Amino acid sequence: MPHTAPTSTDGECSKAELLDRINHLGGAELIAVNVRNQLAMDPQTHCHARGTLFLLTEGLVIVETAQGRQLSPSQTIGWMPPGVEHAVQSYGPTAGFGAFLTPQFCGDLPAEPTSYPVNPLVALVLQKALSWPHDTPLDLTRMRLLLVLLDELRQSPARPLQLPWPQDARLLSIARALLGNIASPRTLEQWARWADISARSLSRKFVLETGMSFAQWRQWARLTQALEWLATGRAVKDVALSLGYDSVSAFIKTFRQALGTTPSAYFQTQQRKQAALSPRVAADQEA
């Protein structure tokens, strides 16, 4: 998923050669790589011939497609089907594993971009796959592990796009304007007048085209922006006021209801999950 130069574990394979293998269908059915970026990723639109799984262990990325935006914090597994154009923006240093699947193994995974909660077994298979050769088909033992990985994902609860774009041009202009001025106090009725649409039509179309009410969509837009800012180290109070909340407590309440924890604890929780997973990964490397 991330558009970046992955780190090759094969000493004979340059980064350019690795990217060439990722974007072609020969060789291994699964190509796994380490990805680490200290700087923000370049959010250029691109696509891959293979389907992409990405387990983020550090940081936060936002993936945008023609259908909407997907939030991918650490300890989630992102999925991008083959051939889908997307752009990736990172916030703060990021690290994780990328796995690139040939299309014949993508049929049972979602046809739309999505994400899954972290799965320790999937993480271990991805870690083990880092040492697999890229230029030859998988042997029977490795193929069995790939099938286990896919079976685990099929049984995991998928999380669809969290911020889908409306299709109506007027609604899309409202959505884009909201993201450009996330603290705007405009009401639904005021946005309707701004876009030259009736408030009733705006409300009805937003639900039909995004699966969310206008208020729910705006709330998720603000939460997405909040996580972007928190990932870069901004203080909770600063984030709350910049989002247009009347008080820090109101922001914290909304954040906890949506994400199950407070803003200050969110990234600490992700780090604890990674620390719990790390011994398993280390043990697998030593085995």
mmCIF file of C-alpha atoms in Angstrom:
data_model
loop_
_atom_site.group_PDB
_atom_site.id
_atom_site.type_symbol
_atom_site.label_atom_id
_atom_site.label_comp_id
_atom_site.label_asym_id
_atom_site.label_seq_id
_atom_site.Cartn_x
_atom_site.Cartn_y
_atom_site.Cartn_z
ATOM 1 C CA MET A 1 0.000 0.000 0.000
ATOM 2 C CA PRO A 2 2.616 2.635 0.919
ATOM 3 C CA HIS A 3 4.278 4.193 -2.124
ATOM 4 C CA THR A 4 7.850 4.003 -0.873
ATOM 5 C CA ALA A 5 11.126 2.218 -1.483
ATOM 6 C CA PRO A 6 10.896 -0.935 0.670
ATOM 7 C CA THR A 7 13.920 -2.452 2.347
ATOM 8 C CA SER A 8 15.075 -5.618 0.632
ATOM 9 C CA THR A 9 16.136 -8.598 2.744
ATOM 10 C CA ASP A 10 17.839 -10.152 -0.275
ATOM 11 C CA GLY A 11 21.406 -8.849 -0.487
ATOM 12 C CA GLU A 12 21.480 -9.531 -4.221
ATOM 13 C CA CYS A 13 18.349 -7.541 -4.975
ATOM 14 C CA SER A 14 18.449 -3.760 -5.350
ATOM 15 C CA LYS A 15 15.487 -1.574 -4.406
ATOM 16 C CA ALA A 16 14.793 -0.909 -8.074
ATOM 17 C CA GLU A 17 14.750 -4.638 -8.811
ATOM 18 C CA LEU A 18 12.479 -5.249 -5.837
ATOM 19 C CA LEU A 19 9.970 -2.627 -6.990
ATOM 20 C CA ASP A 20 10.050 -4.180 -10.457
ATOM 21 C CA ARG A 21 9.228 -7.604 -8.990
ATOM 22 C CA ILE A 22 6.399 -6.156 -6.901
ATOM 23 C CA ASN A 23 4.780 -4.685 -9.983
ATOM 24 C CA HIS A 24 5.022 -7.868 -12.048
ATOM 25 C CA LEU A 25 3.348 -11.215 -11.533
ATOM 26 C CA GLY A 26 6.255 -13.619 -11.993
ATOM 27 C CA GLY A 27 8.330 -15.153 -9.210
ATOM 28 C CA ALA A 28 6.956 -15.714 -5.711
ATOM 29 C CA GLU A 29 3.211 -15.609 -5.150
ATOM 30 C CA LEU A 30 3.891 -13.549 -2.000
ATOM 31 C CA ILE A 31 6.677 -10.973 -1.762
ATOM 32 C CA ALA A 32 7.171 -9.561 1.744
ATOM 33 C CA VAL A 33 9.335 -6.554 2.593
ATOM 34 C CA ASN A 34 10.262 -4.349 5.512
ATOM 35 C CA VAL A 35 9.173 -0.730 5.195
ATOM 36 C CA ARG A 36 10.572 2.083 7.314
ATOM 37 C CA ASN A 37 10.243 5.819 6.689
ATOM 38 C CA GLN A 38 11.548 8.588 8.914
ATOM 39 C CA LEU A 39 10.033 11.230 6.646
ATOM 40 C CA ALA A 40 6.496 11.625 5.329
ATOM 41 C CA MET A 41 5.602 9.476 2.327
ATOM 42 C CA ASP A 42 5.064 11.169 -1.028
ATOM 43 C CA PRO A 43 1.265 11.036 -1.514
ATOM 44 C CA GLN A 44 1.342 10.437 -5.268
ATOM 45 C CA THR A 45 -1.457 8.421 -6.843
ATOM 46 C CA HIS A 46 -0.251 4.981 -7.947
ATOM 47 C CA CYS A 47 -1.328 1.356 -8.126
ATOM 48 C CA HIS A 48 0.233 -2.106 -8.054
ATOM 49 C CA ALA A 49 -0.380 -5.152 -10.217
ATOM 50 C CA ARG A 50 -0.451 -7.214 -7.009
ATOM 51 C CA GLY A 51 -2.774 -6.898 -4.053
ATOM 52 C CA THR A 52 -1.120 -5.293 -1.054
ATOM 53 C CA LEU A 53 -1.291 -6.135 2.642
ATOM 54 C CA PHE A 54 0.379 -3.705 4.998
ATOM 55 C CA LEU A 55 0.888 -4.222 8.716
ATOM 56 C CA LEU A 56 1.853 -0.919 10.284
ATOM 57 C CA THR A 57 3.836 -1.312 13.517
ATOM 58 C CA GLU A 58 4.683 2.348 14.019
ATOM 59 C CA GLY A 59 3.035 5.601 12.985
ATOM 60 C CA LEU A 60 -0.119 6.482 11.100
ATOM 61 C CA VAL A 61 -1.056 6.583 7.410
ATOM 62 C CA ILE A 62 -4.121 7.816 5.550
ATOM 63 C CA VAL A 63 -4.933 6.002 2.302
ATOM 64 C CA GLU A 64 -7.110 7.812 -0.234
ATOM 65 C CA THR A 65 -8.863 6.281 -3.236
ATOM 66 C CA ALA A 66 -11.597 7.457 -5.579
ATOM 67 C CA GLN A 67 -14.088 5.959 -3.092
ATOM 68 C CA GLY A 68 -12.855 7.662 0.070
ATOM 69 C CA ARG A 69 -10.230 7.795 2.805
ATOM 70 C CA GLN A 70 -9.018 4.951 5.049
ATOM 71 C CA LEU A 71 -7.329 5.545 8.376
ATOM 72 C CA SER A 72 -4.534 3.052 9.111
ATOM 73 C CA PRO A 73 -2.970 3.515 12.545
ATOM 74 C CA SER A 74 -0.331 1.165 13.910
ATOM 75 C CA GLN A 75 -1.464 -2.369 14.748
ATOM 76 C CA THR A 76 -3.898 -2.550 11.854
ATOM 77 C CA ILE A 77 -3.568 -4.526 8.639
ATOM 78 C CA GLY A 78 -4.452 -2.545 5.543
ATOM 79 C CA TRP A 79 -5.630 -4.189 2.323
ATOM 80 C CA MET A 80 -5.480 -2.700 -1.173
ATOM 81 C CA PRO A 81 -6.823 -4.830 -4.072
ATOM 82 C CA PRO A 82 -4.675 -5.117 -7.196
ATOM 83 C CA GLY A 83 -5.047 -2.363 -9.769
ATOM 84 C CA VAL A 84 -6.762 0.152 -7.471
ATOM 85 C CA GLU A 85 -5.292 3.638 -7.694
ATOM 86 C CA HIS A 86 -4.511 5.159 -4.317
ATOM 87 C CA ALA A 87 -2.346 7.722 -2.545
ATOM 88 C CA VAL A 88 -0.765 7.348 0.881
ATOM 89 C CA GLN A 89 0.068 10.129 3.325
ATOM 90 C CA SER A 90 2.058 9.322 6.476
ATOM 91 C CA TYR A 91 2.202 11.224 9.757
ATOM 92 C CA GLY A 92 5.348 10.890 11.814
ATOM 93 C CA PRO A 93 7.903 8.068 11.339
ATOM 94 C CA THR A 94 6.321 4.863 10.040
ATOM 95 C CA ALA A 95 7.409 1.239 9.973
ATOM 96 C CA GLY A 96 5.880 -2.108 9.167
ATOM 97 C CA PHE A 97 5.681 -5.029 6.768
ATOM 98 C CA GLY A 98 4.365 -4.966 3.218
ATOM 99 C CA ALA A 99 3.177 -8.112 1.436
ATOM 100 C CA PHE A 100 2.386 -8.186 -2.271
ATOM 101 C CA LEU A 101 0.071 -10.960 -3.509
ATOM 102 C CA THR A 102 -0.446 -12.149 -7.066
ATOM 103 C CA PRO A 103 -4.085 -11.672 -8.165
ATOM 104 C CA GLN A 104 -5.003 -15.376 -8.060
ATOM 105 C CA PHE A 105 -4.696 -15.230 -4.251
ATOM 106 C CA CYS A 106 -6.754 -12.040 -3.892
ATOM 107 C CA GLY A 107 -10.160 -13.407 -4.901
ATOM 108 C CA ASP A 108 -11.360 -14.169 -1.374
ATOM 109 C CA LEU A 109 -10.235 -10.810 0.006
ATOM 110 C CA PRO A 110 -12.426 -7.679 -0.265
ATOM 111 C CA ALA A 111 -12.777 -6.056 -3.689
ATOM 112 C CA GLU A 112 -12.568 -2.634 -2.006
ATOM 113 C CA PRO A 113 -9.809 -1.156 0.172
ATOM 114 C CA THR A 114 -10.284 -2.128 3.794
ATOM 115 C CA SER A 115 -8.412 -2.879 6.996
ATOM 116 C CA TYR A 116 -8.334 -5.529 9.712
ATOM 117 C CA PRO A 117 -7.397 -5.503 13.405
ATOM 118 C CA VAL A 118 -3.900 -6.815 14.000
ATOM 119 C CA ASN A 119 -3.612 -10.608 14.073
ATOM 120 C CA PRO A 120 -0.497 -12.077 15.767
ATOM 121 C CA LEU A 121 -0.469 -15.132 13.494
ATOM 122 C CA VAL A 122 -0.677 -12.992 10.366
ATOM 123 C CA ALA A 123 2.146 -10.830 11.748
ATOM 124 C CA LEU A 124 4.323 -13.888 12.338
ATOM 125 C CA VAL A 125 3.726 -15.249 8.831
ATOM 126 C CA LEU A 126 4.609 -11.863 7.343
ATOM 127 C CA GLN A 127 7.747 -11.735 9.473
ATOM 128 C CA LYS A 128 8.778 -15.204 8.336
ATOM 129 C CA ALA A 129 8.034 -14.335 4.703
ATOM 130 C CA LEU A 130 10.636 -11.548 4.781
ATOM 131 C CA SER A 131 13.322 -14.187 4.224
ATOM 132 C CA TRP A 132 11.541 -15.943 1.358
ATOM 133 C CA PRO A 133 13.067 -15.589 -2.127
ATOM 134 C CA HIS A 134 11.230 -13.231 -4.454
ATOM 135 C CA ASP A 135 12.102 -14.670 -7.851
ATOM 136 C CA THR A 136 10.848 -18.268 -7.551
ATOM 137 C CA PRO A 137 7.375 -19.731 -6.818
ATOM 138 C CA LEU A 138 6.723 -20.688 -3.210
ATOM 139 C CA ASP A 139 7.503 -24.247 -2.181
ATOM 140 C CA LEU A 140 4.843 -26.416 -0.516
ATOM 141 C CA THR A 141 5.760 -25.424 3.063
ATOM 142 C CA ARG A 142 5.652 -21.710 2.304
ATOM 143 C CA MET A 143 2.461 -22.079 0.305
ATOM 144 C CA ARG A 144 0.779 -23.661 3.313
ATOM 145 C CA LEU A 145 1.762 -20.652 5.432
ATOM 146 C CA LEU A 146 0.383 -18.294 2.781
ATOM 147 C CA LEU A 147 -2.924 -20.172 2.850
ATOM 148 C CA VAL A 148 -2.999 -19.925 6.646
ATOM 149 C CA LEU A 149 -2.443 -16.155 6.380
ATOM 150 C CA LEU A 150 -5.336 -15.808 3.927
ATOM 151 C CA ASP A 151 -7.588 -18.006 6.046
ATOM 152 C CA GLU A 152 -6.887 -15.857 9.117
ATOM 153 C CA LEU A 153 -7.788 -12.708 7.192
ATOM 154 C CA ARG A 154 -11.020 -14.233 5.882
ATOM 155 C CA GLN A 155 -12.076 -14.873 9.478
ATOM 156 C CA SER A 156 -11.137 -11.387 10.690
ATOM 157 C CA PRO A 157 -13.718 -8.581 10.885
ATOM 158 C CA ALA A 158 -13.062 -6.245 7.960
ATOM 159 C CA ARG A 159 -13.280 -2.502 8.485
ATOM 160 C CA PRO A 160 -14.581 -0.688 5.376
ATOM 161 C CA LEU A 161 -13.613 2.802 4.279
ATOM 162 C CA GLN A 162 -14.094 5.084 7.255
ATOM 163 C CA LEU A 163 -14.655 8.252 5.261
ATOM 164 C CA PRO A 164 -16.357 7.400 1.946
ATOM 165 C CA TRP A 165 -16.747 10.143 -0.629
ATOM 166 C CA PRO A 166 -20.283 11.047 -1.757
ATOM 167 C CA GLN A 167 -20.782 10.762 -5.527
ATOM 168 C CA ASP A 168 -23.039 13.766 -6.094
ATOM 169 C CA ALA A 169 -20.844 16.684 -7.193
ATOM 170 C CA ARG A 170 -22.509 19.096 -4.772
ATOM 171 C CA LEU A 171 -22.085 16.763 -1.814
ATOM 172 C CA LEU A 172 -18.497 16.031 -2.814
ATOM 173 C CA SER A 173 -17.744 19.754 -2.901
ATOM 174 C CA ILE A 174 -19.134 20.040 0.636
ATOM 175 C CA ALA A 175 -17.031 17.089 1.820
ATOM 176 C CA ARG A 176 -13.859 18.533 0.298
ATOM 177 C CA ALA A 177 -14.604 21.972 1.740
ATOM 178 C CA LEU A 178 -15.182 20.448 5.177
ATOM 179 C CA LEU A 179 -11.797 18.735 5.081
ATOM 180 C CA GLY A 180 -10.224 22.012 4.004
ATOM 181 C CA ASN A 181 -11.814 23.852 6.944
ATOM 182 C CA ILE A 182 -12.393 21.135 9.512
ATOM 183 C CA ALA A 183 -13.394 23.567 12.284
ATOM 184 C CA SER A 184 -16.135 25.221 10.233
ATOM 185 C CA PRO A 185 -19.226 25.860 12.397
ATOM 186 C CA ARG A 186 -21.595 25.837 9.409
ATOM 187 C CA THR A 187 -24.780 23.862 9.987
ATOM 188 C CA LEU A 188 -26.242 21.361 7.529
ATOM 189 C CA GLU A 189 -28.671 24.034 6.355
ATOM 190 C CA GLN A 190 -25.852 26.519 5.770
ATOM 191 C CA TRP A 191 -23.810 23.955 3.828
ATOM 192 C CA ALA A 192 -26.892 23.178 1.750
ATOM 193 C CA ARG A 193 -27.293 26.843 0.796
ATOM 194 C CA TRP A 194 -23.548 27.046 0.047
ATOM 195 C CA ALA A 195 -23.829 24.113 -2.398
ATOM 196 C CA ASP A 196 -27.192 25.180 -3.841
ATOM 197 C CA ILE A 197 -29.062 22.070 -2.684
ATOM 198 C CA SER A 198 -31.988 21.707 -0.315
ATOM 199 C CA ALA A 199 -31.178 20.647 3.226
ATOM 200 C CA ARG A 200 -33.566 17.708 2.889
ATOM 201 C CA SER A 201 -31.839 16.451 -0.275
ATOM 202 C CA LEU A 202 -28.397 16.926 1.266
ATOM 203 C CA SER A 203 -29.383 14.906 4.322
ATOM 204 C CA ARG A 204 -31.012 12.111 2.298
ATOM 205 C CA LYS A 205 -28.255 11.863 -0.314
ATOM 206 C CA PHE A 206 -25.467 11.796 2.273
ATOM 207 C CA VAL A 207 -26.942 8.684 3.858
ATOM 208 C CA LEU A 208 -27.616 7.006 0.502
ATOM 209 C CA GLU A 209 -24.155 7.706 -0.912
ATOM 210 C CA THR A 210 -21.905 7.267 2.142
ATOM 211 C CA GLY A 211 -23.905 5.140 4.575
ATOM 212 C CA MET A 212 -23.536 7.929 7.149
ATOM 213 C CA SER A 213 -25.552 10.929 8.145
ATOM 214 C CA PHE A 214 -23.968 14.317 7.463
ATOM 215 C CA ALA A 215 -23.242 14.702 11.201
ATOM 216 C CA GLN A 216 -21.602 11.274 11.411
ATOM 217 C CA TRP A 217 -19.457 11.964 8.354
ATOM 218 C CA ARG A 218 -18.286 15.290 9.759
ATOM 219 C CA GLN A 219 -17.491 13.668 13.096
ATOM 220 C CA TRP A 220 -15.329 11.009 11.421
ATOM 221 C CA ALA A 221 -13.641 13.673 9.318
ATOM 222 C CA ARG A 222 -12.722 15.509 12.510
ATOM 223 C CA LEU A 223 -11.510 12.330 14.221
ATOM 224 C CA THR A 224 -9.358 11.478 11.220
ATOM 225 C CA GLN A 225 -7.835 14.948 11.327
ATOM 226 C CA ALA A 226 -7.366 14.630 15.092
ATOM 227 C CA LEU A 227 -5.322 11.449 14.709
ATOM 228 C CA GLU A 228 -3.207 13.053 11.996
ATOM 229 C CA TRP A 229 -2.372 15.958 14.296
ATOM 230 C CA LEU A 230 -1.865 13.790 17.395
ATOM 231 C CA ALA A 231 0.543 11.546 15.459
ATOM 232 C CA THR A 232 2.757 14.562 14.777
ATOM 233 C CA GLY A 233 2.907 15.445 18.484
ATOM 234 C CA ARG A 234 0.338 18.227 18.791
ATOM 235 C CA ALA A 235 -1.192 18.650 22.249
ATOM 236 C CA VAL A 236 -4.720 17.376 22.907
ATOM 237 C CA LYS A 237 -5.972 20.848 23.863
ATOM 238 C CA ASP A 238 -4.545 22.369 20.695
ATOM 239 C CA VAL A 239 -6.135 19.632 18.569
ATOM 240 C CA ALA A 240 -9.547 19.993 20.244
ATOM 241 C CA LEU A 241 -9.688 23.740 19.726
ATOM 242 C CA SER A 242 -8.333 23.516 16.170
ATOM 243 C CA LEU A 243 -11.134 21.086 15.326
ATOM 244 C CA GLY A 244 -13.770 23.550 16.509
ATOM 245 C CA TYR A 245 -14.821 21.798 19.731
ATOM 246 C CA ASP A 246 -16.147 24.103 22.438
ATOM 247 C CA SER A 247 -14.112 22.333 25.117
ATOM 248 C CA VAL A 248 -11.375 19.744 25.484
ATOM 249 C CA SER A 249 -13.714 17.505 27.486
ATOM 250 C CA ALA A 250 -16.254 17.442 24.627
ATOM 251 C CA PHE A 251 -13.515 16.364 22.219
ATOM 252 C CA ILE A 252 -12.220 13.673 24.590
ATOM 253 C CA LYS A 253 -15.759 12.321 25.075
ATOM 254 C CA THR A 254 -16.359 12.065 21.317
ATOM 255 C CA PHE A 255 -12.935 10.505 20.777
ATOM 256 C CA ARG A 256 -13.488 7.883 23.482
ATOM 257 C CA GLN A 257 -16.952 6.973 22.163
ATOM 258 C CA ALA A 258 -15.591 6.422 18.647
ATOM 259 C CA LEU A 259 -12.194 4.851 19.343
ATOM 260 C CA GLY A 260 -12.559 3.344 22.803
ATOM 261 C CA THR A 261 -9.859 5.356 24.559
ATOM 262 C CA THR A 262 -8.732 8.918 25.228
ATOM 263 C CA PRO A 263 -6.626 10.880 22.721
ATOM 264 C CA SER A 264 -3.571 10.922 24.997
ATOM 265 C CA ALA A 265 -3.791 7.167 25.562
ATOM 266 C CA TYR A 266 -4.473 6.163 21.952
ATOM 267 C CA PHE A 267 -0.905 5.978 20.651
ATOM 268 C CA GLN A 268 0.370 4.646 23.993
ATOM 269 C CA THR A 269 -2.095 1.770 23.602
ATOM 270 C CA GLN A 270 -0.788 1.064 20.101
ATOM 271 C CA GLN A 271 2.783 1.016 21.433
ATOM 272 C CA ARG A 272 1.848 -1.450 24.188
ATOM 273 C CA LYS A 273 0.261 -3.755 21.614
ATOM 274 C CA GLN A 274 3.442 -3.635 19.554
ATOM 275 C CA ALA A 275 5.568 -4.380 22.626
ATOM 276 C CA ALA A 276 3.384 -7.417 23.377
ATOM 277 C CA LEU A 277 3.755 -8.628 19.807
ATOM 278 C CA SER A 278 7.532 -8.065 19.577
ATOM 279 C CA PRO A 279 8.603 -11.019 21.778
ATOM 280 C CA ARG A 280 6.582 -13.393 19.570
ATOM 281 C CA VAL A 281 8.266 -12.021 16.472
ATOM 282 C CA ALA A 282 11.706 -12.245 18.044
ATOM 283 C CA ALA A 283 11.086 -15.840 19.131
ATOM 284 C CA ASP A 284 10.011 -16.732 15.591
ATOM 285 C CA GLN A 285 13.219 -15.223 14.199
ATOM 286 C CA GLU A 286 15.320 -17.325 16.568
ATOM 287 C CA ALA A 287 13.443 -20.559 15.840
#
